Amino acid sequence: MTAQILNGRAIARELRNDIAAEVANWGSQGFRLPGLAVILVGNDPASEVYVRGKRKDCDEVGFHSIVQHLSENVTQEDLEARILDLNADSSIDGVLVQTPLPEHIDEHRIIDLIAPAKDVDGFHAYNIGRLAIRRPTFRSATPRGVMMLLDHIGLEYKGLDAAVIGASNHVGRPMGLELLLAGASVTTVHKFTRNAPEKVRLADIVVSAVGKPGLVSADWIKPGAVVIDVGITRGENNKLHGDVQFDAVSEVASWITPVPGGVGPMTRVALLENTLLAAKVNQGIKLS
Ligand code: GUN
């Protein structure tokens, strides 16, 4: 079997067009345009690229966006004060603090402080909790983006087995909750798991979110499985690598995402969708 490629870049472009049309229609009715605020701390080149991409997406769909670029040495107090200001700013619907943050910043306290109604990353415990009890509102952007990719190929989740590799707060854990909500039976594979390849080989859907280039080889994959690679690691010459051995796994899987151009653009669309949802709620617009 040779897998079909799930082209996140193309799917994301279509979804951005839909959002742009909705926002234009909305603006013509006199509503305030959705607003996203991004806080970027320090000069991590990868984070700068991600933030530029988010800003470009906002411009493309007609959102208002601001970026606060703060020094690496910003204090916890200053960062917290800025979040409180953005929470109170009625022109801003979504507040996002780009991670990773410098070591001296307590990231948990920062995320706890973002108003759950503006948590368009879906990182706040309130929003993760809502997903866990099957009442999602702001869904974590990367897992949501993965679900949009899987929806795109018309996957019927009920009765399928899924394996999520990696158990991080921002991806692995909410990814498992998304797949469970959709009706799949989910196994999470993590650093304490025994016989990981054996467990992954049972899965119809495999999502890898570890950040270890080449971790997932063809013998981990059941023939015909759908394989989603969330891992993205910058190697020599700035080249990006996924967790999955793309060429070998393509011989076994039915669908596979490339890195780059798979999950990354979908995360950004999920962020736009969350911001649109926040703006609707803030302006009392009926949800369709
Ligand atoms: N760092 C890498 N990806 C993300 C993301 O989706 N949101 C935030 N806040 N930080 C990130």
PDB file of C-alpha atoms and ligand atoms in Angstrom:
ATOM      1  CA  MET A   1       0.000   0.000   0.000  1.00  0.00           C
ATOM      2  CA  THR A   2       1.152   3.539  -0.670  1.00  0.00           C
ATOM      3  CA  ALA A   3      -0.429   6.057   1.664  1.00  0.00           C
ATOM      4  CA  GLN A   4      -2.322   9.105   0.467  1.00  0.00           C
ATOM      5  CA  ILE A   5      -0.915  12.352   1.772  1.00  0.00           C
ATOM      6  CA  LEU A   6      -3.062  14.483   4.037  1.00  0.00           C
ATOM      7  CA  ASN A   7      -2.122  17.944   2.872  1.00  0.00           C
ATOM      8  CA  GLY A   8      -2.717  20.187   5.873  1.00  0.00           C
ATOM      9  CA  ARG A   9      -1.537  23.250   4.011  1.00  0.00           C
ATOM     10  CA  ALA A  10      -4.240  22.914   1.331  1.00  0.00           C
ATOM     11  CA  ILE A  11      -7.009  21.957   3.769  1.00  0.00           C
ATOM     12  CA  ALA A  12      -6.093  24.866   6.042  1.00  0.00           C
ATOM     13  CA  ARG A  13      -6.219  27.278   3.085  1.00  0.00           C
ATOM     14  CA  GLU A  14      -9.800  26.193   2.297  1.00  0.00           C
ATOM     15  CA  LEU A  15     -10.837  26.588   5.923  1.00  0.00           C
ATOM     16  CA  ARG A  16      -9.240  30.056   6.133  1.00  0.00           C
ATOM     17  CA  ASN A  17     -11.236  31.084   3.047  1.00  0.00           C
ATOM     18  CA  ASP A  18     -14.445  30.012   4.808  1.00  0.00           C
ATOM     19  CA  ILE A  19     -13.479  31.983   7.922  1.00  0.00           C
ATOM     20  CA  ALA A  20     -12.588  35.068   5.858  1.00  0.00           C
ATOM     21  CA  ALA A  21     -15.991  34.951   4.123  1.00  0.00           C
ATOM     22  CA  GLU A  22     -17.778  34.675   7.452  1.00  0.00           C
ATOM     23  CA  VAL A  23     -15.789  37.558   8.946  1.00  0.00           C
ATOM     24  CA  ALA A  24     -16.423  39.790   5.905  1.00  0.00           C
ATOM     25  CA  ASN A  25     -20.143  39.119   6.119  1.00  0.00           C
ATOM     26  CA  TRP A  26     -20.045  39.798   9.781  1.00  0.00           C
ATOM     27  CA  GLY A  27     -18.100  43.073   9.399  1.00  0.00           C
ATOM     28  CA  SER A  28     -20.669  44.241   6.834  1.00  0.00           C
ATOM     29  CA  GLN A  29     -23.370  43.855   9.501  1.00  0.00           C
ATOM     30  CA  GLY A  30     -21.519  46.264  11.783  1.00  0.00           C
ATOM     31  CA  PHE A  31     -20.035  43.774  14.234  1.00  0.00           C
ATOM     32  CA  ARG A  32     -16.570  44.321  15.691  1.00  0.00           C
ATOM     33  CA  LEU A  33     -13.926  42.160  13.992  1.00  0.00           C
ATOM     34  CA  PRO A  34     -12.444  39.307  16.064  1.00  0.00           C
ATOM     35  CA  GLY A  35      -9.272  40.323  17.920  1.00  0.00           C
ATOM     36  CA  LEU A  36      -6.303  38.141  18.892  1.00  0.00           C
ATOM     37  CA  ALA A  37      -3.457  39.216  21.212  1.00  0.00           C
ATOM     38  CA  VAL A  38      -0.225  37.232  21.185  1.00  0.00           C
ATOM     39  CA  ILE A  39       2.478  37.624  23.806  1.00  0.00           C
ATOM     40  CA  LEU A  40       5.950  36.525  22.701  1.00  0.00           C
ATOM     41  CA  VAL A  41       8.743  36.452  25.282  1.00  0.00           C
ATOM     42  CA  GLY A  42      12.375  36.475  24.189  1.00  0.00           C
ATOM     43  CA  ASN A  43      13.960  35.728  20.818  1.00  0.00           C
ATOM     44  CA  ASP A  44      13.527  32.013  20.189  1.00  0.00           C
ATOM     45  CA  PRO A  45      13.721  31.877  16.362  1.00  0.00           C
ATOM     46  CA  ALA A  46      11.133  29.085  16.064  1.00  0.00           C
ATOM     47  CA  SER A  47       8.650  30.972  18.269  1.00  0.00           C
ATOM     48  CA  GLU A  48       9.197  34.120  16.220  1.00  0.00           C
ATOM     49  CA  VAL A  49       8.360  32.178  13.046  1.00  0.00           C
ATOM     50  CA  TYR A  50       5.199  30.725  14.641  1.00  0.00           C
ATOM     51  CA  VAL A  51       4.026  34.124  15.852  1.00  0.00           C
ATOM     52  CA  ARG A  52       4.636  35.739  12.459  1.00  0.00           C
ATOM     53  CA  GLY A  53       2.538  32.957  10.923  1.00  0.00           C
ATOM     54  CA  LYS A  54      -0.314  33.560  13.369  1.00  0.00           C
ATOM     55  CA  ARG A  55      -0.282  37.283  12.618  1.00  0.00           C
ATOM     56  CA  LYS A  56      -0.294  36.611   8.857  1.00  0.00           C
ATOM     57  CA  ASP A  57      -3.276  34.255   9.241  1.00  0.00           C
ATOM     58  CA  CYS A  58      -5.163  36.935  11.192  1.00  0.00           C
ATOM     59  CA  ASP A  59      -4.505  39.500   8.450  1.00  0.00           C
ATOM     60  CA  GLU A  60      -5.660  37.035   5.805  1.00  0.00           C
ATOM     61  CA  VAL A  61      -9.040  36.331   7.416  1.00  0.00           C
ATOM     62  CA  GLY A  62      -9.680  39.938   8.538  1.00  0.00           C
ATOM     63  CA  PHE A  63      -9.046  39.632  12.289  1.00  0.00           C
ATOM     64  CA  HIS A  64      -7.576  42.441  14.345  1.00  0.00           C
ATOM     65  CA  SER A  65      -4.308  41.219  15.928  1.00  0.00           C
ATOM     66  CA  ILE A  66      -1.617  42.586  18.179  1.00  0.00           C
ATOM     67  CA  VAL A  67       1.720  41.106  19.210  1.00  0.00           C
ATOM     68  CA  GLN A  68       3.446  42.141  22.427  1.00  0.00           C
ATOM     69  CA  HIS A  69       7.090  41.162  22.036  1.00  0.00           C
ATOM     70  CA  LEU A  70       8.700  41.201  25.488  1.00  0.00           C
ATOM     71  CA  SER A  71      12.284  40.876  26.631  1.00  0.00           C
ATOM     72  CA  GLU A  72      13.672  37.488  27.713  1.00  0.00           C
ATOM     73  CA  ASN A  73      14.120  39.126  31.150  1.00  0.00           C
ATOM     74  CA  VAL A  74      10.486  40.105  31.682  1.00  0.00           C
ATOM     75  CA  THR A  75       9.378  39.429  35.253  1.00  0.00           C
ATOM     76  CA  GLN A  76       6.566  37.096  36.265  1.00  0.00           C
ATOM     77  CA  GLU A  77       4.721  40.117  37.709  1.00  0.00           C
ATOM     78  CA  ASP A  78       4.999  42.160  34.521  1.00  0.00           C
ATOM     79  CA  LEU A  79       3.834  39.252  32.373  1.00  0.00           C
ATOM     80  CA  GLU A  80       0.903  38.589  34.691  1.00  0.00           C
ATOM     81  CA  ALA A  81      -0.092  42.275  34.642  1.00  0.00           C
ATOM     82  CA  ARG A  82      -0.151  42.238  30.845  1.00  0.00           C
ATOM     83  CA  ILE A  83      -2.431  39.217  30.787  1.00  0.00           C
ATOM     84  CA  LEU A  84      -4.836  40.874  33.209  1.00  0.00           C
ATOM     85  CA  ASP A  85      -4.895  43.976  30.974  1.00  0.00           C
ATOM     86  CA  LEU A  86      -5.676  41.879  27.892  1.00  0.00           C
ATOM     87  CA  ASN A  87      -8.347  39.949  29.809  1.00  0.00           C
ATOM     88  CA  ALA A  88     -10.038  43.311  30.469  1.00  0.00           C
ATOM     89  CA  ASP A  89      -9.556  44.704  26.925  1.00  0.00           C
ATOM     90  CA  SER A  90     -12.910  44.607  25.122  1.00  0.00           C
ATOM     91  CA  SER A  91     -11.272  44.775  21.651  1.00  0.00           C
ATOM     92  CA  ILE A  92      -9.499  41.459  22.322  1.00  0.00           C
ATOM     93  CA  ASP A  93     -11.326  38.117  22.102  1.00  0.00           C
ATOM     94  CA  GLY A  94      -8.345  35.755  22.361  1.00  0.00           C
ATOM     95  CA  VAL A  95      -5.158  35.875  24.438  1.00  0.00           C
ATOM     96  CA  LEU A  96      -2.258  33.565  23.589  1.00  0.00           C
ATOM     97  CA  VAL A  97       1.115  33.360  25.316  1.00  0.00           C
ATOM     98  CA  GLN A  98       3.589  31.673  22.990  1.00  0.00           C
ATOM     99  CA  THR A  99       5.477  28.780  24.600  1.00  0.00           C
ATOM    100  CA  PRO A 100       8.130  27.813  25.558  1.00  0.00           C
ATOM    101  CA  LEU A 101       8.635  30.537  28.162  1.00  0.00           C
ATOM    102  CA  PRO A 102      11.986  31.314  29.845  1.00  0.00           C
ATOM    103  CA  GLU A 103      12.878  29.127  32.839  1.00  0.00           C
ATOM    104  CA  HIS A 104      12.258  31.857  35.411  1.00  0.00           C
ATOM    105  CA  ILE A 105       8.596  32.165  34.367  1.00  0.00           C
ATOM    106  CA  ASP A 106       6.021  29.880  35.978  1.00  0.00           C
ATOM    107  CA  GLU A 107       4.075  28.779  32.906  1.00  0.00           C
ATOM    108  CA  HIS A 108       1.258  27.145  34.883  1.00  0.00           C
ATOM    109  CA  ARG A 109       0.482  30.394  36.685  1.00  0.00           C
ATOM    110  CA  ILE A 110       0.491  32.265  33.375  1.00  0.00           C
ATOM    111  CA  ILE A 111      -1.976  29.874  31.753  1.00  0.00           C
ATOM    112  CA  ASP A 112      -4.154  29.840  34.875  1.00  0.00           C
ATOM    113  CA  LEU A 113      -4.426  33.630  34.616  1.00  0.00           C
ATOM    114  CA  ILE A 114      -5.733  33.782  31.042  1.00  0.00           C
ATOM    115  CA  ALA A 115      -9.510  34.295  31.181  1.00  0.00           C
ATOM    116  CA  PRO A 116     -11.032  30.935  30.151  1.00  0.00           C
ATOM    117  CA  ALA A 117     -13.354  32.846  27.776  1.00  0.00           C
ATOM    118  CA  LYS A 118     -10.259  34.215  25.957  1.00  0.00           C
ATOM    119  CA  ASP A 119      -8.186  31.004  26.111  1.00  0.00           C
ATOM    120  CA  VAL A 120      -8.127  30.390  22.353  1.00  0.00           C
ATOM    121  CA  ASP A 121      -5.154  27.989  22.719  1.00  0.00           C
ATOM    122  CA  GLY A 122      -7.444  25.773  24.821  1.00  0.00           C
ATOM    123  CA  PHE A 123      -4.667  25.301  27.407  1.00  0.00           C
ATOM    124  CA  HIS A 124      -6.564  26.449  30.518  1.00  0.00           C
ATOM    125  CA  ALA A 125      -7.625  23.753  32.994  1.00  0.00           C
ATOM    126  CA  TYR A 126     -11.233  24.961  32.647  1.00  0.00           C
ATOM    127  CA  ASN A 127     -11.266  24.290  28.908  1.00  0.00           C
ATOM    128  CA  ILE A 128      -9.429  20.953  29.182  1.00  0.00           C
ATOM    129  CA  GLY A 129     -11.932  19.990  31.889  1.00  0.00           C
ATOM    130  CA  ARG A 130     -14.863  20.874  29.645  1.00  0.00           C
ATOM    131  CA  LEU A 131     -13.421  18.647  26.915  1.00  0.00           C
ATOM    132  CA  ALA A 132     -13.006  15.844  29.468  1.00  0.00           C
ATOM    133  CA  ILE A 133     -16.702  16.019  30.447  1.00  0.00           C
ATOM    134  CA  ARG A 134     -17.876  16.090  26.823  1.00  0.00           C
ATOM    135  CA  ARG A 135     -18.864  19.780  26.850  1.00  0.00           C
ATOM    136  CA  PRO A 136     -15.994  21.331  24.873  1.00  0.00           C
ATOM    137  CA  THR A 137     -15.789  25.047  24.109  1.00  0.00           C
ATOM    138  CA  PHE A 138     -12.214  26.152  23.419  1.00  0.00           C
ATOM    139  CA  ARG A 139     -10.504  22.978  22.307  1.00  0.00           C
ATOM    140  CA  SER A 140      -6.704  22.746  22.366  1.00  0.00           C
ATOM    141  CA  ALA A 141      -5.586  23.987  18.993  1.00  0.00           C
ATOM    142  CA  THR A 142      -3.284  21.165  17.842  1.00  0.00           C
ATOM    143  CA  PRO A 143      -5.603  18.248  18.787  1.00  0.00           C
ATOM    144  CA  ARG A 144      -8.509  20.181  17.247  1.00  0.00           C
ATOM    145  CA  GLY A 145      -6.460  20.653  14.083  1.00  0.00           C
ATOM    146  CA  VAL A 146      -5.735  16.907  13.975  1.00  0.00           C
ATOM    147  CA  MET A 147      -9.461  16.153  14.327  1.00  0.00           C
ATOM    148  CA  MET A 148     -10.211  18.517  11.437  1.00  0.00           C
ATOM    149  CA  LEU A 149      -7.710  16.569   9.302  1.00  0.00           C
ATOM    150  CA  LEU A 150      -9.296  13.251  10.278  1.00  0.00           C
ATOM    151  CA  ASP A 151     -12.794  14.652   9.639  1.00  0.00           C
ATOM    152  CA  HIS A 152     -11.604  15.744   6.207  1.00  0.00           C
ATOM    153  CA  ILE A 153     -11.035  12.122   5.121  1.00  0.00           C
ATOM    154  CA  GLY A 154     -14.451  11.166   6.469  1.00  0.00           C
ATOM    155  CA  LEU A 155     -13.217   8.898   9.244  1.00  0.00           C
ATOM    156  CA  GLU A 156     -15.978   7.149  11.215  1.00  0.00           C
ATOM    157  CA  TYR A 157     -14.406   7.037  14.659  1.00  0.00           C
ATOM    158  CA  LYS A 158     -16.867   4.851  16.527  1.00  0.00           C
ATOM    159  CA  GLY A 159     -15.352   1.435  17.113  1.00  0.00           C
ATOM    160  CA  LEU A 160     -11.885   2.393  15.871  1.00  0.00           C
ATOM    161  CA  ASP A 161      -8.754   1.933  17.981  1.00  0.00           C
ATOM    162  CA  ALA A 162      -6.504   4.961  18.343  1.00  0.00           C
ATOM    163  CA  ALA A 163      -2.998   5.266  19.761  1.00  0.00           C
ATOM    164  CA  VAL A 164      -1.661   8.606  20.920  1.00  0.00           C
ATOM    165  CA  ILE A 165       2.107   8.616  21.380  1.00  0.00           C
ATOM    166  CA  GLY A 166       3.122  11.257  23.920  1.00  0.00           C
ATOM    167  CA  ALA A 167       1.225  12.494  26.973  1.00  0.00           C
ATOM    168  CA  SER A 168       1.940  16.240  27.102  1.00  0.00           C
ATOM    169  CA  ASN A 169      -0.535  18.714  28.558  1.00  0.00           C
ATOM    170  CA  HIS A 170      -0.884  20.669  25.329  1.00  0.00           C
ATOM    171  CA  VAL A 171      -1.118  17.837  22.801  1.00  0.00           C
ATOM    172  CA  GLY A 172      -1.078  14.185  23.952  1.00  0.00           C
ATOM    173  CA  ARG A 173      -3.629  14.421  26.754  1.00  0.00           C
ATOM    174  CA  PRO A 174      -6.232  16.604  24.996  1.00  0.00           C
ATOM    175  CA  MET A 175      -5.654  14.543  21.816  1.00  0.00           C
ATOM    176  CA  GLY A 176      -6.749  11.421  23.674  1.00  0.00           C
ATOM    177  CA  LEU A 177      -9.828  13.265  24.972  1.00  0.00           C
ATOM    178  CA  GLU A 178     -10.759  14.431  21.455  1.00  0.00           C
ATOM    179  CA  LEU A 179     -10.530  10.912  20.034  1.00  0.00           C
ATOM    180  CA  LEU A 180     -12.489   9.512  22.969  1.00  0.00           C
ATOM    181  CA  LEU A 181     -15.186  12.152  22.491  1.00  0.00           C
ATOM    182  CA  ALA A 182     -15.393  11.168  18.821  1.00  0.00           C
ATOM    183  CA  GLY A 183     -16.016   7.522  19.775  1.00  0.00           C
ATOM    184  CA  ALA A 184     -12.613   5.873  19.367  1.00  0.00           C
ATOM    185  CA  SER A 185     -11.015   3.575  21.956  1.00  0.00           C
ATOM    186  CA  VAL A 186      -7.821   5.322  22.952  1.00  0.00           C
ATOM    187  CA  THR A 187      -4.465   4.054  24.200  1.00  0.00           C
ATOM    188  CA  THR A 188      -1.879   6.605  25.288  1.00  0.00           C
ATOM    189  CA  VAL A 189       1.705   5.469  24.858  1.00  0.00           C
ATOM    190  CA  HIS A 190       4.323   7.345  26.897  1.00  0.00           C
ATOM    191  CA  LYS A 191       7.797   6.980  28.305  1.00  0.00           C
ATOM    192  CA  PHE A 192       6.735   4.367  30.898  1.00  0.00           C
ATOM    193  CA  THR A 193       4.793   2.223  28.423  1.00  0.00           C
ATOM    194  CA  ARG A 194       6.052  -1.324  27.965  1.00  0.00           C
ATOM    195  CA  ASN A 195       6.075  -2.776  24.443  1.00  0.00           C
ATOM    196  CA  ALA A 196       5.048   0.506  22.822  1.00  0.00           C
ATOM    197  CA  PRO A 197       5.297  -0.717  19.193  1.00  0.00           C
ATOM    198  CA  GLU A 198       3.052  -3.687  19.995  1.00  0.00           C
ATOM    199  CA  LYS A 199       0.355  -1.381  21.394  1.00  0.00           C
ATOM    200  CA  VAL A 200       0.600   1.121  18.551  1.00  0.00           C
ATOM    201  CA  ARG A 201       0.342  -1.731  16.020  1.00  0.00           C
ATOM    202  CA  LEU A 202      -3.231  -2.399  17.183  1.00  0.00           C
ATOM    203  CA  ALA A 203      -4.375   1.102  16.224  1.00  0.00           C
ATOM    204  CA  ASP A 204      -6.404   2.266  13.230  1.00  0.00           C
ATOM    205  CA  ILE A 205      -5.433   5.868  13.992  1.00  0.00           C
ATOM    206  CA  VAL A 206      -1.936   6.763  15.210  1.00  0.00           C
ATOM    207  CA  VAL A 207      -1.086  10.277  16.399  1.00  0.00           C
ATOM    208  CA  SER A 208       2.533  10.842  17.377  1.00  0.00           C
ATOM    209  CA  ALA A 209       3.387  13.942  19.423  1.00  0.00           C
ATOM    210  CA  VAL A 210       6.765  13.266  20.996  1.00  0.00           C
ATOM    211  CA  GLY A 211       9.379  15.376  19.213  1.00  0.00           C
ATOM    212  CA  LYS A 212      11.792  12.492  18.538  1.00  0.00           C
ATOM    213  CA  PRO A 213      12.732  12.363  14.857  1.00  0.00           C
ATOM    214  CA  GLY A 214      12.160   8.961  13.279  1.00  0.00           C
ATOM    215  CA  LEU A 215      10.687   7.354  16.438  1.00  0.00           C
ATOM    216  CA  VAL A 216       7.823   5.660  14.612  1.00  0.00           C
ATOM    217  CA  SER A 217       9.006   3.043  12.132  1.00  0.00           C
ATOM    218  CA  ALA A 218       6.945   0.996   9.694  1.00  0.00           C
ATOM    219  CA  ASP A 219       6.789  -2.010  12.043  1.00  0.00           C
ATOM    220  CA  TRP A 220       4.813   0.104  14.567  1.00  0.00           C
ATOM    221  CA  ILE A 221       1.991   0.575  12.072  1.00  0.00           C
ATOM    222  CA  LYS A 222      -0.935  -1.691  11.250  1.00  0.00           C
ATOM    223  CA  PRO A 223      -1.457  -1.925   7.469  1.00  0.00           C
ATOM    224  CA  GLY A 224      -4.059   0.647   6.430  1.00  0.00           C
ATOM    225  CA  ALA A 225      -3.798   2.806   9.566  1.00  0.00           C
ATOM    226  CA  VAL A 226      -4.088   6.604   9.405  1.00  0.00           C
ATOM    227  CA  VAL A 227      -0.871   8.181  10.694  1.00  0.00           C
ATOM    228  CA  ILE A 228      -0.716  11.755  11.955  1.00  0.00           C
ATOM    229  CA  ASP A 229       2.678  13.254  12.778  1.00  0.00           C
ATOM    230  CA  VAL A 230       2.550  16.151  15.249  1.00  0.00           C
ATOM    231  CA  GLY A 231       6.283  15.972  16.018  1.00  0.00           C
ATOM    232  CA  ILE A 232       8.371  18.794  14.635  1.00  0.00           C
ATOM    233  CA  THR A 233      12.067  19.005  15.399  1.00  0.00           C
ATOM    234  CA  ARG A 234      14.548  21.366  13.788  1.00  0.00           C
ATOM    235  CA  GLY A 235      17.701  19.499  12.736  1.00  0.00           C
ATOM    236  CA  GLU A 236      20.866  20.375  10.891  1.00  0.00           C
ATOM    237  CA  ASN A 237      20.566  23.100   8.250  1.00  0.00           C
ATOM    238  CA  ASN A 238      17.266  24.147   9.864  1.00  0.00           C
ATOM    239  CA  LYS A 239      15.535  21.127   8.297  1.00  0.00           C
ATOM    240  CA  LEU A 240      12.289  20.071  10.024  1.00  0.00           C
ATOM    241  CA  HIS A 241      11.801  16.432  11.051  1.00  0.00           C
ATOM    242  CA  GLY A 242       8.678  14.608  12.206  1.00  0.00           C
ATOM    243  CA  ASP A 243       8.412  11.663  14.621  1.00  0.00           C
ATOM    244  CA  VAL A 244       7.410   9.297  11.844  1.00  0.00           C
ATOM    245  CA  GLN A 245       9.733   7.641   9.323  1.00  0.00           C
ATOM    246  CA  PHE A 246       7.753   9.090   6.456  1.00  0.00           C
ATOM    247  CA  ASP A 247       8.954   7.027   3.474  1.00  0.00           C
ATOM    248  CA  ALA A 248       8.830   3.634   5.192  1.00  0.00           C
ATOM    249  CA  VAL A 249       5.519   4.278   6.984  1.00  0.00           C
ATOM    250  CA  SER A 250       3.980   5.516   3.714  1.00  0.00           C
ATOM    251  CA  GLU A 251       4.366   1.948   2.424  1.00  0.00           C
ATOM    252  CA  VAL A 252       2.071   0.640   5.194  1.00  0.00           C
ATOM    253  CA  ALA A 253      -0.393   3.395   6.142  1.00  0.00           C
ATOM    254  CA  SER A 254      -3.526   4.439   4.218  1.00  0.00           C
ATOM    255  CA  TRP A 255      -3.093   8.162   5.008  1.00  0.00           C
ATOM    256  CA  ILE A 256      -0.127  10.071   6.364  1.00  0.00           C
ATOM    257  CA  THR A 257       0.677  13.704   7.161  1.00  0.00           C
ATOM    258  CA  PRO A 258       3.926  15.293   5.973  1.00  0.00           C
ATOM    259  CA  VAL A 259       6.204  17.427   8.161  1.00  0.00           C
ATOM    260  CA  PRO A 260       6.118  20.316   7.477  1.00  0.00           C
ATOM    261  CA  GLY A 261       2.752  20.994   5.830  1.00  0.00           C
ATOM    262  CA  GLY A 262       0.589  18.538   7.793  1.00  0.00           C
ATOM    263  CA  VAL A 263      -0.583  19.364  11.308  1.00  0.00           C
ATOM    264  CA  GLY A 264       1.132  22.784  11.697  1.00  0.00           C
ATOM    265  CA  PRO A 265      -1.173  24.757   9.378  1.00  0.00           C
ATOM    266  CA  MET A 266      -4.206  23.028  10.947  1.00  0.00           C
ATOM    267  CA  THR A 267      -3.178  24.153  14.455  1.00  0.00           C
ATOM    268  CA  ARG A 268      -3.194  27.702  13.162  1.00  0.00           C
ATOM    269  CA  VAL A 269      -6.671  27.301  11.656  1.00  0.00           C
ATOM    270  CA  ALA A 270      -7.982  25.849  14.919  1.00  0.00           C
ATOM    271  CA  LEU A 271      -6.659  28.951  16.660  1.00  0.00           C
ATOM    272  CA  LEU A 272      -8.548  31.153  14.177  1.00  0.00           C
ATOM    273  CA  GLU A 273     -11.721  29.127  14.713  1.00  0.00           C
ATOM    274  CA  ASN A 274     -11.401  29.451  18.478  1.00  0.00           C
ATOM    275  CA  THR A 275     -10.876  33.211  18.154  1.00  0.00           C
ATOM    276  CA  LEU A 276     -13.942  33.493  15.925  1.00  0.00           C
ATOM    277  CA  LEU A 277     -15.951  31.512  18.465  1.00  0.00           C
ATOM    278  CA  ALA A 278     -14.734  33.784  21.286  1.00  0.00           C
ATOM    279  CA  ALA A 279     -15.690  36.888  19.296  1.00  0.00           C
ATOM    280  CA  LYS A 280     -19.168  35.495  18.626  1.00  0.00           C
ATOM    281  CA  VAL A 281     -19.735  34.723  22.272  1.00  0.00           C
ATOM    282  CA  ASN A 282     -18.424  38.167  23.325  1.00  0.00           C
ATOM    283  CA  GLN A 283     -20.776  39.969  20.946  1.00  0.00           C
ATOM    284  CA  GLY A 284     -23.822  37.837  21.622  1.00  0.00           C
ATOM    285  CA  ILE A 285     -23.901  36.415  18.081  1.00  0.00           C
ATOM    286  CA  LYS A 286     -25.942  33.264  17.760  1.00  0.00           C
ATOM    287  CA  LEU A 287     -23.707  30.235  17.251  1.00  0.00           C
ATOM    288  CA  SER A 288     -24.448  28.260  14.096  1.00  0.00           C
TER     289      SER A 288
HETATM  290  N1  GUN B   1       4.292  26.873  20.983  1.00  0.00           N
HETATM  291  C1  GUN B   1       4.251  25.969  19.977  1.00  0.00           C
HETATM  292  N2  GUN B   1       2.975  25.804  19.565  1.00  0.00           N
HETATM  293  C2  GUN B   1       2.206  26.610  20.324  1.00  0.00           C
HETATM  294  C3  GUN B   1       0.812  26.877  20.368  1.00  0.00           C
HETATM  295  O1  GUN B   1      -0.004  26.319  19.615  1.00  0.00           O
HETATM  296  N3  GUN B   1       0.411  27.769  21.302  1.00  0.00           N
HETATM  297  C4  GUN B   1       1.285  28.389  22.142  1.00  0.00           C
HETATM  298  N4  GUN B   1       0.787  29.233  23.039  1.00  0.00           N
HETATM  299  N5  GUN B   1       2.579  28.149  22.127  1.00  0.00           N
HETATM  300  C5  GUN B   1       3.033  27.275  21.211  1.00  0.00           C
END
